[in-house]
Amino acid sequence: MEAKLVSELTPKKVRTSTLLEFKQAGRKITCLTSYDALTSGIFDQAGIDVILVGDSAADNVLGYTSTLPVTVDEMIPFGRAVAGSANRALVVVDLPFGSYETGDADALATSIRVMKSTNAAAVKLEGGVRSASQIRAIVEAGIPVMGHIGFTPQSVNTLGGFKVQGRGSDAEALMQDALAVEAAGAFAVVLELVPAELAAEVSRKLSIPTIGIGAGAGTDGQILVWTDFAGVHGGKPRKFVKKYADLNQVLSDAAKEYVADVQAGMFPAKENEFES
């Protein structure tokens, strides 16, 4: 019986229904972002359940200072690359700013385009009560939607910067956002920068899975931006990030060694050359 349970909780293919099964069984959900085939394949083989093609590609890949400038045209190649190399994980693609806020029809058209062009399994969009109508329209068309409430990076200018959401009297509004996302038909919801106690309360109240980032350990799963978790960025990580590697240092050391070898004539060495 125990072996069967373990097998059921480690499926060969993760689907939206699988995440609900995980929540009901108390099995935590693991998520990371990815924007390319190489990291997607690595994370997939490592057992990550959900790979998000985040609009964080804007500042992590394209060099923008926020997520706001990234377009659907730019997101689609990232989504196609990630979905093409993930065999087990559920691949979700972010709908970028401006591609769904203008109404149900635009939100649905964007979602259809993303799904057809990337072969991903679902889309994600930000906003609770304000985005419920768009979520409902997309879901009713047969496209799974992941919600995103709390701190929503696409609204950074309105929110006055990177601030924790749902503190004090704002807790009820965040709860209403969560309930609105669930009622609209989303299969899961990301809670970002939310007090741990409130995030745990939301997770208990919702029947759909919650995925936390800076929301404590009481959510049904966790997500991190892969460049944060792997230490690609220099400097001290944000409070909610645990750095599992220091790739910034590894790559820097490798590049310096390469520079030294080339300048000293040590690379290419004899074993790197072809004979005539």
PDB file of C-alpha atoms in Angstrom:
ATOM      1  CA  MET A   1       0.000   0.000   0.000  1.00  0.00           C
ATOM      2  CA  GLU A   2       2.822   2.337   0.926  1.00  0.00           C
ATOM      3  CA  ALA A   3       4.689   1.577  -2.328  1.00  0.00           C
ATOM      4  CA  LYS A   4       1.546   2.317  -4.290  1.00  0.00           C
ATOM      5  CA  LEU A   5       1.133   5.658  -2.522  1.00  0.00           C
ATOM      6  CA  VAL A   6       4.725   6.659  -3.295  1.00  0.00           C
ATOM      7  CA  SER A   7       4.204   5.703  -6.935  1.00  0.00           C
ATOM      8  CA  GLU A   8       0.993   7.698  -7.146  1.00  0.00           C
ATOM      9  CA  LEU A   9       2.708  10.769  -5.722  1.00  0.00           C
ATOM     10  CA  THR A  10       5.585  10.505  -8.216  1.00  0.00           C
ATOM     11  CA  PRO A  11       3.723  10.391 -11.537  1.00  0.00           C
ATOM     12  CA  LYS A  12       5.382   9.965 -14.903  1.00  0.00           C
ATOM     13  CA  LYS A  13       3.536  13.075 -16.123  1.00  0.00           C
ATOM     14  CA  VAL A  14       2.366  15.987 -13.988  1.00  0.00           C
ATOM     15  CA  ARG A  15      -0.981  17.468 -14.968  1.00  0.00           C
ATOM     16  CA  THR A  16      -3.179  20.134 -13.416  1.00  0.00           C
ATOM     17  CA  SER A  17      -5.214  17.398 -11.724  1.00  0.00           C
ATOM     18  CA  THR A  18      -1.992  15.952 -10.307  1.00  0.00           C
ATOM     19  CA  LEU A  19      -1.344  19.147  -8.356  1.00  0.00           C
ATOM     20  CA  LEU A  20      -4.766  18.863  -6.728  1.00  0.00           C
ATOM     21  CA  GLU A  21      -3.969  15.261  -5.788  1.00  0.00           C
ATOM     22  CA  PHE A  22      -0.685  16.460  -4.261  1.00  0.00           C
ATOM     23  CA  LYS A  23      -2.522  19.055  -2.159  1.00  0.00           C
ATOM     24  CA  GLN A  24      -5.091  16.551  -0.957  1.00  0.00           C
ATOM     25  CA  ALA A  25      -2.343  14.087  -0.034  1.00  0.00           C
ATOM     26  CA  GLY A  26      -0.233  16.752   1.715  1.00  0.00           C
ATOM     27  CA  ARG A  27       2.594  16.311  -0.765  1.00  0.00           C
ATOM     28  CA  LYS A  28       4.413  19.606  -1.379  1.00  0.00           C
ATOM     29  CA  ILE A  29       4.623  20.882  -4.978  1.00  0.00           C
ATOM     30  CA  THR A  30       8.002  21.947  -6.397  1.00  0.00           C
ATOM     31  CA  CYS A  31       8.291  24.706  -9.005  1.00  0.00           C
ATOM     32  CA  LEU A  32      11.081  26.621 -10.723  1.00  0.00           C
ATOM     33  CA  THR A  33      11.201  29.067 -13.599  1.00  0.00           C
ATOM     34  CA  SER A  34      13.048  28.312 -16.825  1.00  0.00           C
ATOM     35  CA  TYR A  35      13.471  30.139 -20.121  1.00  0.00           C
ATOM     36  CA  ASP A  36      15.479  27.661 -22.208  1.00  0.00           C
ATOM     37  CA  ALA A  37      15.729  24.019 -23.217  1.00  0.00           C
ATOM     38  CA  LEU A  38      18.894  23.253 -21.244  1.00  0.00           C
ATOM     39  CA  THR A  39      17.702  24.308 -17.778  1.00  0.00           C
ATOM     40  CA  SER A  40      14.212  22.984 -18.473  1.00  0.00           C
ATOM     41  CA  GLY A  41      15.607  19.542 -19.239  1.00  0.00           C
ATOM     42  CA  ILE A  42      17.791  19.572 -16.135  1.00  0.00           C
ATOM     43  CA  PHE A  43      14.947  20.621 -13.829  1.00  0.00           C
ATOM     44  CA  ASP A  44      12.563  18.138 -15.431  1.00  0.00           C
ATOM     45  CA  GLN A  45      14.958  15.240 -14.885  1.00  0.00           C
ATOM     46  CA  ALA A  46      15.595  16.397 -11.312  1.00  0.00           C
ATOM     47  CA  GLY A  47      11.906  15.946 -10.516  1.00  0.00           C
ATOM     48  CA  ILE A  48      10.570  19.495 -10.491  1.00  0.00           C
ATOM     49  CA  ASP A  49       6.775  19.313 -10.757  1.00  0.00           C
ATOM     50  CA  VAL A  50       5.993  22.646 -12.426  1.00  0.00           C
ATOM     51  CA  ILE A  51       8.230  24.706 -14.697  1.00  0.00           C
ATOM     52  CA  LEU A  52       7.073  28.275 -15.160  1.00  0.00           C
ATOM     53  CA  VAL A  53       8.163  30.206 -18.218  1.00  0.00           C
ATOM     54  CA  GLY A  54       8.012  33.410 -16.243  1.00  0.00           C
ATOM     55  CA  ASP A  55       7.834  36.934 -17.547  1.00  0.00           C
ATOM     56  CA  SER A  56      10.896  37.256 -15.300  1.00  0.00           C
ATOM     57  CA  ALA A  57      12.674  36.405 -18.549  1.00  0.00           C
ATOM     58  CA  ALA A  58      12.414  40.153 -19.081  1.00  0.00           C
ATOM     59  CA  ASP A  59      15.102  40.992 -16.532  1.00  0.00           C
ATOM     60  CA  ASN A  60      16.852  37.615 -16.364  1.00  0.00           C
ATOM     61  CA  VAL A  61      17.364  37.064 -20.092  1.00  0.00           C
ATOM     62  CA  LEU A  62      16.508  40.169 -22.076  1.00  0.00           C
ATOM     63  CA  GLY A  63      18.132  42.771 -19.838  1.00  0.00           C
ATOM     64  CA  TYR A  64      15.019  44.829 -19.077  1.00  0.00           C
ATOM     65  CA  THR A  65      14.784  46.528 -15.688  1.00  0.00           C
ATOM     66  CA  SER A  66      11.345  45.067 -14.950  1.00  0.00           C
ATOM     67  CA  THR A  67       8.872  42.541 -16.348  1.00  0.00           C
ATOM     68  CA  LEU A  68       6.711  45.229 -17.947  1.00  0.00           C
ATOM     69  CA  PRO A  69       8.383  45.526 -21.401  1.00  0.00           C
ATOM     70  CA  VAL A  70       8.395  41.827 -22.344  1.00  0.00           C
ATOM     71  CA  THR A  71       5.964  40.924 -25.132  1.00  0.00           C
ATOM     72  CA  VAL A  72       4.033  37.846 -26.223  1.00  0.00           C
ATOM     73  CA  ASP A  73       6.322  37.601 -29.269  1.00  0.00           C
ATOM     74  CA  GLU A  74       9.314  37.402 -26.927  1.00  0.00           C
ATOM     75  CA  MET A  75       7.688  34.926 -24.529  1.00  0.00           C
ATOM     76  CA  ILE A  76       6.701  32.384 -27.170  1.00  0.00           C
ATOM     77  CA  PRO A  77      10.235  31.179 -28.087  1.00  0.00           C
ATOM     78  CA  PHE A  78      11.030  30.755 -24.394  1.00  0.00           C
ATOM     79  CA  GLY A  79       7.838  28.763 -23.899  1.00  0.00           C
ATOM     80  CA  ARG A  80       8.479  26.575 -26.937  1.00  0.00           C
ATOM     81  CA  ALA A  81      12.033  25.788 -25.789  1.00  0.00           C
ATOM     82  CA  VAL A  82      10.985  24.894 -22.256  1.00  0.00           C
ATOM     83  CA  ALA A  83       7.957  22.804 -23.239  1.00  0.00           C
ATOM     84  CA  GLY A  84       9.994  20.976 -25.863  1.00  0.00           C
ATOM     85  CA  SER A  85      12.483  19.616 -23.331  1.00  0.00           C
ATOM     86  CA  ALA A  86      10.210  18.925 -20.337  1.00  0.00           C
ATOM     87  CA  ASN A  87       8.800  15.406 -20.451  1.00  0.00           C
ATOM     88  CA  ARG A  88       7.351  15.100 -16.943  1.00  0.00           C
ATOM     89  CA  ALA A  89       6.873  18.594 -15.518  1.00  0.00           C
ATOM     90  CA  LEU A  90       3.775  20.715 -16.059  1.00  0.00           C
ATOM     91  CA  VAL A  91       4.865  23.705 -18.161  1.00  0.00           C
ATOM     92  CA  VAL A  92       3.066  27.009 -17.545  1.00  0.00           C
ATOM     93  CA  VAL A  93       3.659  30.196 -19.545  1.00  0.00           C
ATOM     94  CA  ASP A  94       3.173  33.703 -18.134  1.00  0.00           C
ATOM     95  CA  LEU A  95       0.914  36.079 -20.016  1.00  0.00           C
ATOM     96  CA  PRO A  96       2.909  39.327 -20.159  1.00  0.00           C
ATOM     97  CA  PHE A  97       1.681  42.744 -19.116  1.00  0.00           C
ATOM     98  CA  GLY A  98      -0.764  44.275 -21.595  1.00  0.00           C
ATOM     99  CA  SER A  99      -1.787  40.969 -23.165  1.00  0.00           C
ATOM    100  CA  TYR A 100      -4.879  40.260 -21.032  1.00  0.00           C
ATOM    101  CA  GLU A 101      -5.811  43.364 -19.006  1.00  0.00           C
ATOM    102  CA  THR A 102      -7.857  44.894 -21.839  1.00  0.00           C
ATOM    103  CA  GLY A 103     -10.659  42.352 -21.564  1.00  0.00           C
ATOM    104  CA  ASP A 104     -11.836  38.773 -21.898  1.00  0.00           C
ATOM    105  CA  ALA A 105     -11.492  38.602 -25.678  1.00  0.00           C
ATOM    106  CA  ASP A 106      -7.883  39.791 -25.672  1.00  0.00           C
ATOM    107  CA  ALA A 107      -7.014  37.506 -22.764  1.00  0.00           C
ATOM    108  CA  LEU A 108      -8.484  34.503 -24.553  1.00  0.00           C
ATOM    109  CA  ALA A 109      -6.850  35.361 -27.886  1.00  0.00           C
ATOM    110  CA  THR A 110      -3.451  35.688 -26.216  1.00  0.00           C
ATOM    111  CA  SER A 111      -3.894  32.412 -24.343  1.00  0.00           C
ATOM    112  CA  ILE A 112      -4.881  30.531 -27.491  1.00  0.00           C
ATOM    113  CA  ARG A 113      -1.860  31.901 -29.316  1.00  0.00           C
ATOM    114  CA  VAL A 114       0.496  30.972 -26.478  1.00  0.00           C
ATOM    115  CA  MET A 115      -0.888  27.443 -26.185  1.00  0.00           C
ATOM    116  CA  LYS A 116      -0.760  26.788 -29.946  1.00  0.00           C
ATOM    117  CA  SER A 117       2.716  28.291 -30.351  1.00  0.00           C
ATOM    118  CA  THR A 118       4.486  26.750 -27.350  1.00  0.00           C
ATOM    119  CA  ASN A 119       2.807  23.399 -26.630  1.00  0.00           C
ATOM    120  CA  ALA A 120       2.697  24.383 -22.944  1.00  0.00           C
ATOM    121  CA  ALA A 121       0.047  22.910 -20.636  1.00  0.00           C
ATOM    122  CA  ALA A 122      -1.305  26.141 -19.092  1.00  0.00           C
ATOM    123  CA  VAL A 123      -0.991  29.902 -18.821  1.00  0.00           C
ATOM    124  CA  LYS A 124      -0.569  32.169 -15.803  1.00  0.00           C
ATOM    125  CA  LEU A 125      -1.820  35.700 -15.238  1.00  0.00           C
ATOM    126  CA  GLU A 126      -1.735  38.178 -12.396  1.00  0.00           C
ATOM    127  CA  GLY A 127      -4.594  39.655 -10.388  1.00  0.00           C
ATOM    128  CA  GLY A 128      -7.415  38.405  -8.201  1.00  0.00           C
ATOM    129  CA  VAL A 129     -10.817  40.053  -8.306  1.00  0.00           C
ATOM    130  CA  ARG A 130      -9.758  42.328 -11.159  1.00  0.00           C
ATOM    131  CA  SER A 131      -8.714  39.380 -13.357  1.00  0.00           C
ATOM    132  CA  ALA A 132     -11.497  36.934 -12.455  1.00  0.00           C
ATOM    133  CA  SER A 133     -13.466  37.600 -15.641  1.00  0.00           C
ATOM    134  CA  GLN A 134     -10.445  36.933 -17.846  1.00  0.00           C
ATOM    135  CA  ILE A 135      -9.585  33.749 -15.948  1.00  0.00           C
ATOM    136  CA  ARG A 136     -13.146  32.493 -16.360  1.00  0.00           C
ATOM    137  CA  ALA A 137     -13.182  33.215 -20.098  1.00  0.00           C
ATOM    138  CA  ILE A 138      -9.896  31.391 -20.660  1.00  0.00           C
ATOM    139  CA  VAL A 139     -10.886  28.386 -18.542  1.00  0.00           C
ATOM    140  CA  GLU A 140     -14.290  28.098 -20.222  1.00  0.00           C
ATOM    141  CA  ALA A 141     -12.455  27.850 -23.551  1.00  0.00           C
ATOM    142  CA  GLY A 142     -10.602  24.784 -22.248  1.00  0.00           C
ATOM    143  CA  ILE A 143      -7.274  26.365 -21.276  1.00  0.00           C
ATOM    144  CA  PRO A 144      -5.969  25.789 -17.732  1.00  0.00           C
ATOM    145  CA  VAL A 145      -5.061  28.962 -15.816  1.00  0.00           C
ATOM    146  CA  MET A 146      -2.758  29.507 -12.852  1.00  0.00           C
ATOM    147  CA  GLY A 147      -3.529  32.674 -10.887  1.00  0.00           C
ATOM    148  CA  HIS A 148      -1.089  35.021  -9.158  1.00  0.00           C
ATOM    149  CA  ILE A 149      -1.969  37.320  -6.250  1.00  0.00           C
ATOM    150  CA  GLY A 150      -0.260  39.187  -3.423  1.00  0.00           C
ATOM    151  CA  PHE A 151       2.676  41.088  -4.861  1.00  0.00           C
ATOM    152  CA  THR A 152       2.142  41.105  -8.619  1.00  0.00           C
ATOM    153  CA  PRO A 153       5.316  42.269 -10.412  1.00  0.00           C
ATOM    154  CA  GLN A 154       3.402  43.646 -13.404  1.00  0.00           C
ATOM    155  CA  SER A 155       1.720  46.099 -10.985  1.00  0.00           C
ATOM    156  CA  VAL A 156       4.970  47.160  -9.307  1.00  0.00           C
ATOM    157  CA  ASN A 157       4.395  50.845 -10.071  1.00  0.00           C
ATOM    158  CA  THR A 158       0.904  50.827  -8.574  1.00  0.00           C
ATOM    159  CA  LEU A 159       2.040  48.875  -5.511  1.00  0.00           C
ATOM    160  CA  GLY A 160       4.890  51.309  -4.845  1.00  0.00           C
ATOM    161  CA  GLY A 161       7.740  48.848  -5.246  1.00  0.00           C
ATOM    162  CA  PHE A 162       8.533  45.373  -3.964  1.00  0.00           C
ATOM    163  CA  LYS A 163       6.408  45.259  -0.815  1.00  0.00           C
ATOM    164  CA  VAL A 164       4.766  42.516   1.214  1.00  0.00           C
ATOM    165  CA  GLN A 165       1.017  42.399   0.515  1.00  0.00           C
ATOM    166  CA  GLY A 166      -1.881  41.454   2.804  1.00  0.00           C
ATOM    167  CA  ARG A 167      -0.643  42.922   6.066  1.00  0.00           C
ATOM    168  CA  GLY A 168      -3.120  44.213   8.640  1.00  0.00           C
ATOM    169  CA  SER A 169      -6.377  45.452   7.166  1.00  0.00           C
ATOM    170  CA  ASP A 170      -5.286  44.366   3.662  1.00  0.00           C
ATOM    171  CA  ALA A 171      -5.545  40.694   4.613  1.00  0.00           C
ATOM    172  CA  GLU A 172      -9.256  40.480   3.806  1.00  0.00           C
ATOM    173  CA  ALA A 173      -8.738  41.935   0.309  1.00  0.00           C
ATOM    174  CA  LEU A 174      -6.046  39.333  -0.382  1.00  0.00           C
ATOM    175  CA  MET A 175      -8.343  36.565   0.791  1.00  0.00           C
ATOM    176  CA  GLN A 176     -11.070  37.857  -1.522  1.00  0.00           C
ATOM    177  CA  ASP A 177      -8.576  37.843  -4.400  1.00  0.00           C
ATOM    178  CA  ALA A 178      -7.743  34.218  -3.645  1.00  0.00           C
ATOM    179  CA  LEU A 179     -11.402  33.194  -3.501  1.00  0.00           C
ATOM    180  CA  ALA A 180     -12.107  35.065  -6.754  1.00  0.00           C
ATOM    181  CA  VAL A 181      -9.315  33.234  -8.561  1.00  0.00           C
ATOM    182  CA  GLU A 182     -10.610  29.895  -7.309  1.00  0.00           C
ATOM    183  CA  ALA A 183     -14.229  30.708  -8.207  1.00  0.00           C
ATOM    184  CA  ALA A 184     -13.154  31.753 -11.717  1.00  0.00           C
ATOM    185  CA  GLY A 185     -11.772  28.266 -12.337  1.00  0.00           C
ATOM    186  CA  ALA A 186      -7.999  28.567 -11.871  1.00  0.00           C
ATOM    187  CA  PHE A 187      -6.306  25.240 -11.090  1.00  0.00           C
ATOM    188  CA  ALA A 188      -3.733  26.834  -8.747  1.00  0.00           C
ATOM    189  CA  VAL A 189      -2.636  30.239  -7.483  1.00  0.00           C
ATOM    190  CA  VAL A 190       0.757  31.781  -6.741  1.00  0.00           C
ATOM    191  CA  LEU A 191       0.992  33.775  -3.497  1.00  0.00           C
ATOM    192  CA  GLU A 192       3.904  36.225  -3.660  1.00  0.00           C
ATOM    193  CA  LEU A 193       5.275  38.279  -0.764  1.00  0.00           C
ATOM    194  CA  VAL A 194       2.449  37.433   1.615  1.00  0.00           C
ATOM    195  CA  PRO A 195       2.773  37.092   5.415  1.00  0.00           C
ATOM    196  CA  ALA A 196       3.305  33.421   6.252  1.00  0.00           C
ATOM    197  CA  GLU A 197       0.322  33.150   8.599  1.00  0.00           C
ATOM    198  CA  LEU A 198      -2.064  34.655   6.038  1.00  0.00           C
ATOM    199  CA  ALA A 199      -0.681  32.482   3.225  1.00  0.00           C
ATOM    200  CA  ALA A 200      -1.231  29.375   5.358  1.00  0.00           C
ATOM    201  CA  GLU A 201      -4.801  30.506   6.083  1.00  0.00           C
ATOM    202  CA  VAL A 202      -5.472  31.038   2.368  1.00  0.00           C
ATOM    203  CA  SER A 203      -4.038  27.596   1.626  1.00  0.00           C
ATOM    204  CA  ARG A 204      -6.355  25.977   4.164  1.00  0.00           C
ATOM    205  CA  LYS A 205      -9.393  27.821   2.860  1.00  0.00           C
ATOM    206  CA  LEU A 206      -8.870  27.153  -0.862  1.00  0.00           C
ATOM    207  CA  SER A 207      -9.538  23.792  -2.448  1.00  0.00           C
ATOM    208  CA  ILE A 208      -7.001  24.542  -5.215  1.00  0.00           C
ATOM    209  CA  PRO A 209      -3.221  24.368  -4.602  1.00  0.00           C
ATOM    210  CA  THR A 210      -1.288  27.444  -3.516  1.00  0.00           C
ATOM    211  CA  ILE A 211       2.295  28.015  -4.666  1.00  0.00           C
ATOM    212  CA  GLY A 212       4.298  30.344  -2.474  1.00  0.00           C
ATOM    213  CA  ILE A 213       7.200  32.672  -3.160  1.00  0.00           C
ATOM    214  CA  GLY A 214       8.075  34.696  -0.114  1.00  0.00           C
ATOM    215  CA  ALA A 215       4.888  33.364   1.506  1.00  0.00           C
ATOM    216  CA  GLY A 216       6.206  30.979   4.146  1.00  0.00           C
ATOM    217  CA  ALA A 217       6.074  27.213   4.486  1.00  0.00           C
ATOM    218  CA  GLY A 218       2.309  26.865   4.869  1.00  0.00           C
ATOM    219  CA  THR A 219       1.518  26.942   1.159  1.00  0.00           C
ATOM    220  CA  ASP A 220       0.985  23.770  -0.870  1.00  0.00           C
ATOM    221  CA  GLY A 221       4.148  24.305  -2.878  1.00  0.00           C
ATOM    222  CA  GLN A 222       7.083  26.638  -3.510  1.00  0.00           C
ATOM    223  CA  ILE A 223       8.461  28.422  -6.548  1.00  0.00           C
ATOM    224  CA  LEU A 224      11.706  30.308  -7.091  1.00  0.00           C
ATOM    225  CA  VAL A 225      13.223  32.089 -10.067  1.00  0.00           C
ATOM    226  CA  TRP A 226      15.956  29.705 -11.161  1.00  0.00           C
ATOM    227  CA  THR A 227      18.653  32.373 -11.433  1.00  0.00           C
ATOM    228  CA  ASP A 228      17.975  33.279  -7.789  1.00  0.00           C
ATOM    229  CA  PHE A 229      18.007  29.709  -6.462  1.00  0.00           C
ATOM    230  CA  ALA A 230      21.192  28.891  -8.409  1.00  0.00           C
ATOM    231  CA  GLY A 231      23.024  32.091  -7.470  1.00  0.00           C
ATOM    232  CA  VAL A 232      23.532  33.446 -10.970  1.00  0.00           C
ATOM    233  CA  HIS A 233      23.034  36.972  -9.685  1.00  0.00           C
ATOM    234  CA  GLY A 234      25.826  38.496  -7.639  1.00  0.00           C
ATOM    235  CA  GLY A 235      25.248  40.007  -4.225  1.00  0.00           C
ATOM    236  CA  LYS A 236      23.014  39.014  -1.341  1.00  0.00           C
ATOM    237  CA  PRO A 237      19.774  37.263  -2.335  1.00  0.00           C
ATOM    238  CA  ARG A 238      16.387  38.535  -1.187  1.00  0.00           C
ATOM    239  CA  LYS A 239      15.127  37.334   2.180  1.00  0.00           C
ATOM    240  CA  PHE A 240      12.745  34.749   0.738  1.00  0.00           C
ATOM    241  CA  VAL A 241      15.402  33.127  -1.491  1.00  0.00           C
ATOM    242  CA  LYS A 242      17.597  30.202  -0.483  1.00  0.00           C
ATOM    243  CA  LYS A 243      20.649  30.041  -2.726  1.00  0.00           C
ATOM    244  CA  TYR A 244      21.281  26.372  -3.554  1.00  0.00           C
ATOM    245  CA  ALA A 245      24.367  27.043  -5.692  1.00  0.00           C
ATOM    246  CA  ASP A 246      26.732  29.881  -6.535  1.00  0.00           C
ATOM    247  CA  LEU A 247      26.882  29.734 -10.321  1.00  0.00           C
ATOM    248  CA  ASN A 248      27.945  33.365 -10.489  1.00  0.00           C
ATOM    249  CA  GLN A 249      31.231  32.462  -8.819  1.00  0.00           C
ATOM    250  CA  VAL A 250      31.609  29.196 -10.747  1.00  0.00           C
ATOM    251  CA  LEU A 251      31.144  30.888 -14.130  1.00  0.00           C
ATOM    252  CA  SER A 252      33.345  33.828 -13.165  1.00  0.00           C
ATOM    253  CA  ASP A 253      36.165  31.528 -12.071  1.00  0.00           C
ATOM    254  CA  ALA A 254      35.832  29.457 -15.257  1.00  0.00           C
ATOM    255  CA  ALA A 255      35.908  32.552 -17.472  1.00  0.00           C
ATOM    256  CA  LYS A 256      38.995  33.904 -15.713  1.00  0.00           C
ATOM    257  CA  GLU A 257      40.769  30.557 -16.093  1.00  0.00           C
ATOM    258  CA  TYR A 258      39.855  30.485 -19.782  1.00  0.00           C
ATOM    259  CA  VAL A 259      41.207  34.027 -20.294  1.00  0.00           C
ATOM    260  CA  ALA A 260      44.461  33.073 -18.570  1.00  0.00           C
ATOM    261  CA  ASP A 261      44.872  29.859 -20.579  1.00  0.00           C
ATOM    262  CA  VAL A 262      44.247  31.549 -23.929  1.00  0.00           C
ATOM    263  CA  GLN A 263      46.550  34.457 -23.189  1.00  0.00           C
ATOM    264  CA  ALA A 264      49.287  32.101 -21.982  1.00  0.00           C
ATOM    265  CA  GLY A 265      48.950  29.877 -25.043  1.00  0.00           C
ATOM    266  CA  MET A 266      47.869  26.932 -22.894  1.00  0.00           C
ATOM    267  CA  PHE A 267      44.546  26.515 -24.708  1.00  0.00           C
ATOM    268  CA  PRO A 268      44.013  24.903 -27.080  1.00  0.00           C
ATOM    269  CA  ALA A 269      46.469  22.236 -25.935  1.00  0.00           C
ATOM    270  CA  LYS A 270      47.711  19.341 -28.076  1.00  0.00           C
ATOM    271  CA  GLU A 271      44.753  17.149 -27.089  1.00  0.00           C
ATOM    272  CA  ASN A 272      42.372  19.828 -28.374  1.00  0.00           C
ATOM    273  CA  GLU A 273      43.905  19.931 -31.865  1.00  0.00           C
ATOM    274  CA  PHE A 274      43.241  17.872 -35.007  1.00  0.00           C
ATOM    275  CA  GLU A 275      46.009  16.194 -36.951  1.00  0.00           C
ATOM    276  CA  SER A 276      46.359  16.638 -40.701  1.00  0.00           C
TER     277      SER A 276
END
